[in-house]
Amino acid sequence: MGGTRRKLASVQYIHSVSPIEGADRIEAVGVLGWQCVVKKGEFSVGDLCVYFEIDSFLPLDPAFEFLRNSCYRNSELLGEGFRLRTQRFRGQLSQGLVLPLSILPAGDYDIGQDVTKILGVGKWEIEERATSSGTIIGPLPAGVTKTEEVRIQSEPGLLEEFRDLPYAVTTKMDGTSMTVAVIDGRTRVCGHNYEYADDGACSMWDYVHAHHIGERLLAAGIDDMVLQGELCAAGIQRNPLRLKVPNWYVFTAYDLQSHKRLGVYETFDFCREFMLDMVPIEESGTAFAYRSVDELLERARGSYDSGVTKEGIVIRPLEPVYSSFLSAPLSVKVINNDYLIKKK
């Protein structure tokens, strides 16, 4: 469990420059595993640049004013700024923003250096409101971390860490993050950022009570266990699964006493024992053989059983493996580009 702090803005280099058919003023550049649209002639292969990830929230600054028409937002939580999203220009996907190194204060910078704070960049987040999610009683409890996976395009080096490992590909369900933890004999329920009160105002608690999750775990002698998953239902992300009743799909089980994340099939068996659903396992194998980001992007395409375009996939080793890239258990998500375009 756990994760690495996301580099929303970092120094990178241009590894490819490609023309866009029918475009005279723009072209595509490759940075990490991403493709971005830039002004024609602005970059050459090998140039250093600053890369801003999707969902970065850039501050009001003259350097970013060219984004106003397409990216300006005024958020109660974050204030004014510019939100970066996947866009398409002349048929070419642009995932993030690439600007010259001159956007930074004068100095020496290394490839991969995190410049998020230097540029005042934040992460775009939607407020969790008590009126819809419940009453917030505090941050996530000790031992419970945010359910956030890194995208493969942000860390292409993860391909090497996965190489030849036994692995599983699971479906990335499109709902809202929900964590159920039993800690010191007490059930606790959390969203992506906060813990919620059991006061009748939280739909997550309603689900936990309806399925007697905490009671069943504690009755079986299970304590200090964290279960994290995606709650899917009508009213959440437009209900792409077309569910008539809410359902929770577990993707992580973590033992706080042993500090151990359960393996993929151990999690599957745990869920089956306690009559919980796990995220669907689409594929598993004895040796991870995908060798490029493009292969994984193609693999991430497809639809849910409902026929609606799915969000993507998550890849993990069958048994937890520590990642030197992530400083956390090895895991990566691959978002379906068809989903990003339709969502936009």
XYZ file of C-alpha atoms in Angstrom:
344
model
C 0.000 0.000 0.000
C 1.099 3.600 -0.330
C 2.429 5.512 -3.287
C 4.849 8.055 -4.567
C 4.195 11.787 -4.648
C 3.103 12.678 -8.141
C 5.387 14.935 -10.176
C 2.809 17.247 -11.685
C 5.536 19.352 -13.313
C 8.984 17.979 -14.055
C 12.019 18.512 -16.249
C 12.060 15.996 -19.095
C 13.456 15.689 -22.607
C 11.870 15.466 -26.053
C 12.390 11.955 -27.415
C 10.382 12.339 -30.634
C 8.908 14.987 -32.920
C 6.169 13.990 -35.389
C 4.082 15.917 -37.926
C 0.291 16.076 -37.608
C -1.512 15.434 -40.861
C -3.158 18.569 -42.214
C -1.597 20.846 -39.573
C 0.748 23.672 -40.526
C 1.300 25.282 -37.128
C 1.400 22.378 -34.687
C 3.163 19.037 -34.297
C 3.378 16.223 -31.755
C 6.253 15.604 -29.376
C 6.941 12.574 -27.197
C 7.802 13.075 -23.515
C 8.089 10.070 -21.181
C 5.243 7.881 -22.470
C 3.006 10.804 -23.438
C 2.270 12.554 -26.728
C 1.641 16.315 -26.583
C 0.796 18.916 -29.195
C 3.145 21.925 -29.416
C 3.873 24.808 -31.750
C 5.664 23.648 -34.868
C 9.431 24.108 -34.674
C 9.428 24.879 -30.950
C 11.307 21.699 -29.968
C 13.882 19.298 -31.367
C 14.679 15.752 -30.263
C 16.877 15.883 -27.168
C 15.701 19.304 -25.976
C 14.995 19.707 -22.289
C 11.493 20.897 -21.440
C 9.001 21.171 -18.613
C 6.226 18.587 -18.770
C 2.934 19.222 -16.925
C 0.772 16.154 -16.299
C -2.944 15.810 -16.955
C -4.986 17.104 -13.983
C -2.327 19.648 -13.089
C -3.837 22.918 -11.875
C -1.631 25.785 -13.017
C -1.705 29.140 -11.200
C -2.807 32.440 -12.704
C 0.392 33.651 -14.314
C 1.092 35.493 -17.590
C 3.074 32.467 -18.768
C -0.092 30.354 -18.740
C -2.612 32.916 -20.029
C -2.713 31.238 -23.448
C -4.657 28.435 -21.712
C -7.499 30.689 -20.543
C -10.058 29.910 -23.254
C -9.818 26.149 -22.852
C -8.562 25.510 -19.325
C -9.656 28.302 -16.947
C -11.467 27.128 -13.796
C -12.569 28.829 -10.589
C -12.851 26.238 -7.831
C -14.138 26.782 -4.296
C -11.389 24.465 -3.089
C -8.448 25.629 -5.220
C -9.340 29.119 -6.390
C -8.583 30.345 -9.913
C -6.227 28.639 -12.310
C -5.892 26.453 -15.390
C -6.797 22.753 -15.361
C -5.017 20.479 -17.841
C -7.090 17.731 -19.472
C -6.676 15.380 -22.408
C -7.453 17.225 -25.628
C -7.453 16.420 -29.318
C -6.001 18.682 -32.016
C -6.481 17.706 -35.660
C -7.079 14.140 -34.557
C -3.945 13.997 -32.382
C -4.318 13.315 -28.655
C -2.482 15.781 -26.428
C -2.023 14.520 -22.881
C -0.467 17.208 -20.750
C 1.473 20.342 -21.575
C 5.063 20.793 -22.769
C 6.771 24.171 -22.371
C 10.367 25.321 -22.865
C 12.783 25.166 -19.941
C 12.804 28.973 -19.966
C 9.523 28.850 -18.009
C 11.700 28.091 -14.953
C 13.850 30.505 -12.977
C 17.465 30.568 -14.128
C 19.470 27.624 -12.815
C 20.698 24.113 -13.498
C 18.056 21.394 -13.766
C 18.313 17.635 -14.115
C 16.112 15.321 -16.170
C 13.323 14.032 -13.961
C 13.611 16.887 -11.460
C 10.316 17.770 -9.798
C 9.532 21.471 -10.339
C 5.914 21.344 -9.159
C 6.467 23.631 -6.168
C 8.758 25.996 -8.048
C 5.972 26.702 -10.556
C 3.154 26.729 -7.991
C 1.335 23.828 -9.625
C -1.355 21.952 -7.717
C -3.481 18.894 -8.406
C -7.002 19.452 -9.652
C -9.404 18.013 -7.093
C -13.146 18.148 -6.693
C -14.468 19.037 -3.260
C -15.875 16.190 -1.203
C -19.126 17.668 0.057
C -21.006 16.645 3.190
C -24.307 17.023 1.341
C -23.477 14.147 -1.006
C -20.716 12.108 0.618
C -21.492 12.386 4.305
C -20.041 14.239 7.255
C -16.255 14.489 7.236
C -14.720 13.686 10.628
C -11.037 13.833 9.737
C -8.257 12.804 7.379
C -7.560 9.209 6.455
C -6.694 7.090 9.530
C -3.100 6.052 10.197
C -2.158 3.181 7.898
C -4.732 4.116 5.238
C -3.367 5.849 2.144
C -5.012 7.412 -0.880
C -6.083 4.995 -3.585
C -4.021 6.492 -6.378
C -2.169 4.628 -9.108
C 0.530 6.135 -11.317
C -0.131 6.143 -15.070
C 2.271 4.104 -17.174
C 2.994 7.128 -19.391
C 4.365 8.977 -16.364
C 6.797 6.194 -15.449
C 7.604 4.128 -18.575
C 10.519 2.634 -16.616
C 7.960 0.547 -14.731
C 7.823 -1.696 -17.811
C 11.277 -2.959 -16.881
C 10.221 -3.594 -13.290
C 7.302 -5.697 -14.546
C 9.413 -7.599 -17.084
C 8.881 -11.372 -16.807
C 7.022 -11.113 -13.470
C 3.857 -13.170 -12.892
C 1.120 -10.543 -13.279
C -2.586 -9.798 -13.436
C -4.564 -7.255 -15.451
C -7.748 -6.053 -13.752
C -10.520 -3.785 -14.979
C -10.410 -0.213 -13.706
C -13.937 0.385 -12.478
C -15.368 3.876 -12.883
C -16.941 4.960 -9.605
C -15.710 6.574 -6.413
C -12.983 5.427 -4.041
C -14.251 3.723 -0.887
C -12.186 2.228 1.925
C -13.516 0.003 4.700
C -11.107 -0.576 7.577
C -11.497 -2.538 10.771
C -9.009 -1.077 13.236
C -8.867 -1.989 16.918
C -12.252 -3.664 16.702
C -14.008 -0.704 15.084
C -15.248 -0.270 11.528
C -14.207 2.918 9.748
C -15.255 4.176 6.307
C -13.319 6.575 4.082
C -13.482 8.189 0.669
C -10.480 9.282 -1.385
C -9.332 11.963 1.065
C -11.351 11.772 4.273
C -12.965 9.567 6.901
C -16.757 9.849 7.257
C -19.072 9.736 10.240
C -21.627 6.974 10.663
C -24.488 9.422 11.082
C -26.936 8.334 8.410
C -25.709 10.937 5.916
C -23.105 8.847 4.049
C -24.017 6.502 1.183
C -20.781 4.572 1.726
C -21.804 3.775 5.298
C -25.245 2.783 3.997
C -23.589 0.190 1.766
C -21.342 -1.108 4.573
C -24.332 -1.535 6.900
C -26.521 -3.139 4.231
C -23.862 -5.784 3.588
C -22.747 -6.147 7.232
C -19.123 -5.844 6.124
C -17.593 -4.743 9.410
C -19.624 -7.168 11.508
C -18.726 -10.142 9.309
C -15.015 -9.352 9.370
C -14.883 -8.860 13.121
C -16.996 -11.984 13.757
C -14.389 -13.961 11.820
C -11.594 -12.548 13.966
C -10.369 -10.202 11.232
C -9.007 -6.968 12.704
C -6.524 -4.316 11.581
C -7.460 -4.959 7.960
C -7.927 -2.344 5.229
C -10.060 -3.050 2.161
C -10.030 -0.519 -0.663
C -12.181 -0.511 -3.748
C -14.457 1.377 -6.098
C -18.076 2.037 -5.204
C -20.175 2.103 -8.380
C -23.813 3.151 -8.505
C -26.406 5.353 -10.123
C -25.420 8.959 -9.453
C -21.670 8.219 -9.545
C -19.750 9.064 -12.742
C -22.984 8.657 -14.736
C -23.162 4.984 -13.734
C -21.214 3.514 -16.705
C -21.785 -0.033 -15.390
C -25.542 0.628 -15.585
C -26.049 -0.825 -12.114
C -29.539 -0.933 -10.633
C -28.163 -1.243 -7.099
C -24.796 -0.001 -5.745
C -21.839 -2.386 -5.767
C -18.333 -2.185 -4.338
C -15.367 -3.728 -6.187
C -12.332 -4.418 -3.986
C -8.868 -3.959 -5.505
C -6.569 -3.848 -2.458
C -6.538 -5.761 0.817
C -3.903 -4.780 3.355
C -3.060 -6.316 6.738
C -2.030 -3.546 9.132
C -0.492 -5.983 11.618
C 1.891 -7.625 9.160
C 2.152 -4.491 6.952
C 1.474 -6.767 3.979
C -0.624 -6.221 0.892
C -2.365 -9.438 -0.089
C -1.524 -10.926 -3.483
C -4.029 -10.785 -6.331
C -5.437 -14.283 -5.880
C -5.197 -14.086 -2.106
C -7.375 -10.975 -2.351
C -9.752 -12.844 -4.662
C -10.075 -15.709 -2.156
C -10.556 -13.257 0.722
C -13.373 -11.491 -1.140
C -15.043 -14.773 -2.031
C -14.924 -15.913 1.608
C -16.631 -12.728 2.788
C -19.041 -12.459 -0.161
C -17.448 -9.319 -1.590
C -16.814 -8.562 -5.236
C -13.282 -7.987 -6.466
C -12.436 -5.952 -9.553
C -12.608 -8.309 -12.575
C -9.371 -10.080 -13.492
C -9.126 -9.732 -17.274
C -5.818 -11.512 -17.751
C -3.045 -13.158 -15.777
C 0.186 -14.804 -16.771
C 3.443 -16.252 -15.556
C 5.648 -13.659 -17.310
C 4.761 -10.053 -18.148
C 5.541 -9.665 -21.851
C 4.241 -6.197 -22.779
C 7.214 -4.153 -23.965
C 5.845 -0.715 -24.828
C 3.429 1.924 -23.618
C 1.596 1.736 -26.965
C 0.953 -1.984 -26.466
C -0.575 -1.295 -23.073
C -2.691 1.582 -24.379
C -4.133 -0.789 -26.969
C -4.676 -3.424 -24.265
C -6.585 -0.882 -22.140
C -9.258 -0.334 -24.784
C -12.667 -1.956 -24.560
C -15.997 -1.694 -22.760
C -17.729 -2.796 -19.594
C -20.379 -5.509 -19.835
C -22.872 -2.652 -20.098
C -21.367 -1.688 -23.455
C -20.084 1.649 -22.113
C -16.422 2.456 -22.792
C -14.352 1.340 -19.803
C -11.939 3.579 -17.913
C -8.946 1.304 -18.454
C -6.924 -1.342 -16.642
C -4.663 -1.781 -13.620
C -1.627 -4.071 -13.687
C -0.017 -5.640 -10.629
C 2.343 -8.526 -9.945
C 0.481 -11.574 -8.666
C 2.424 -11.201 -5.413
C 3.447 -7.764 -4.089
C 6.820 -6.529 -5.348
C 8.538 -3.387 -4.108
C 9.087 -0.759 -6.818
C 12.185 1.428 -6.699
C 10.443 3.888 -9.066
C 7.412 4.260 -6.800
C 8.971 3.575 -3.386
C 5.844 1.486 -2.884
C 4.355 -1.814 -4.085
C 4.583 -2.141 -7.867
C 1.306 -1.223 -9.559
C 0.299 0.864 -12.564
C -2.838 2.048 -14.318
C -3.394 2.413 -18.050
C -6.268 4.722 -18.938
C -8.246 3.976 -22.079
C -7.745 6.876 -24.503
C -11.234 6.301 -25.937
C -12.605 6.874 -22.422
C -10.628 10.126 -22.008
C -12.004 11.533 -25.247
C -15.596 10.560 -24.468
C -15.312 11.933 -20.924
C -14.064 15.250 -22.269
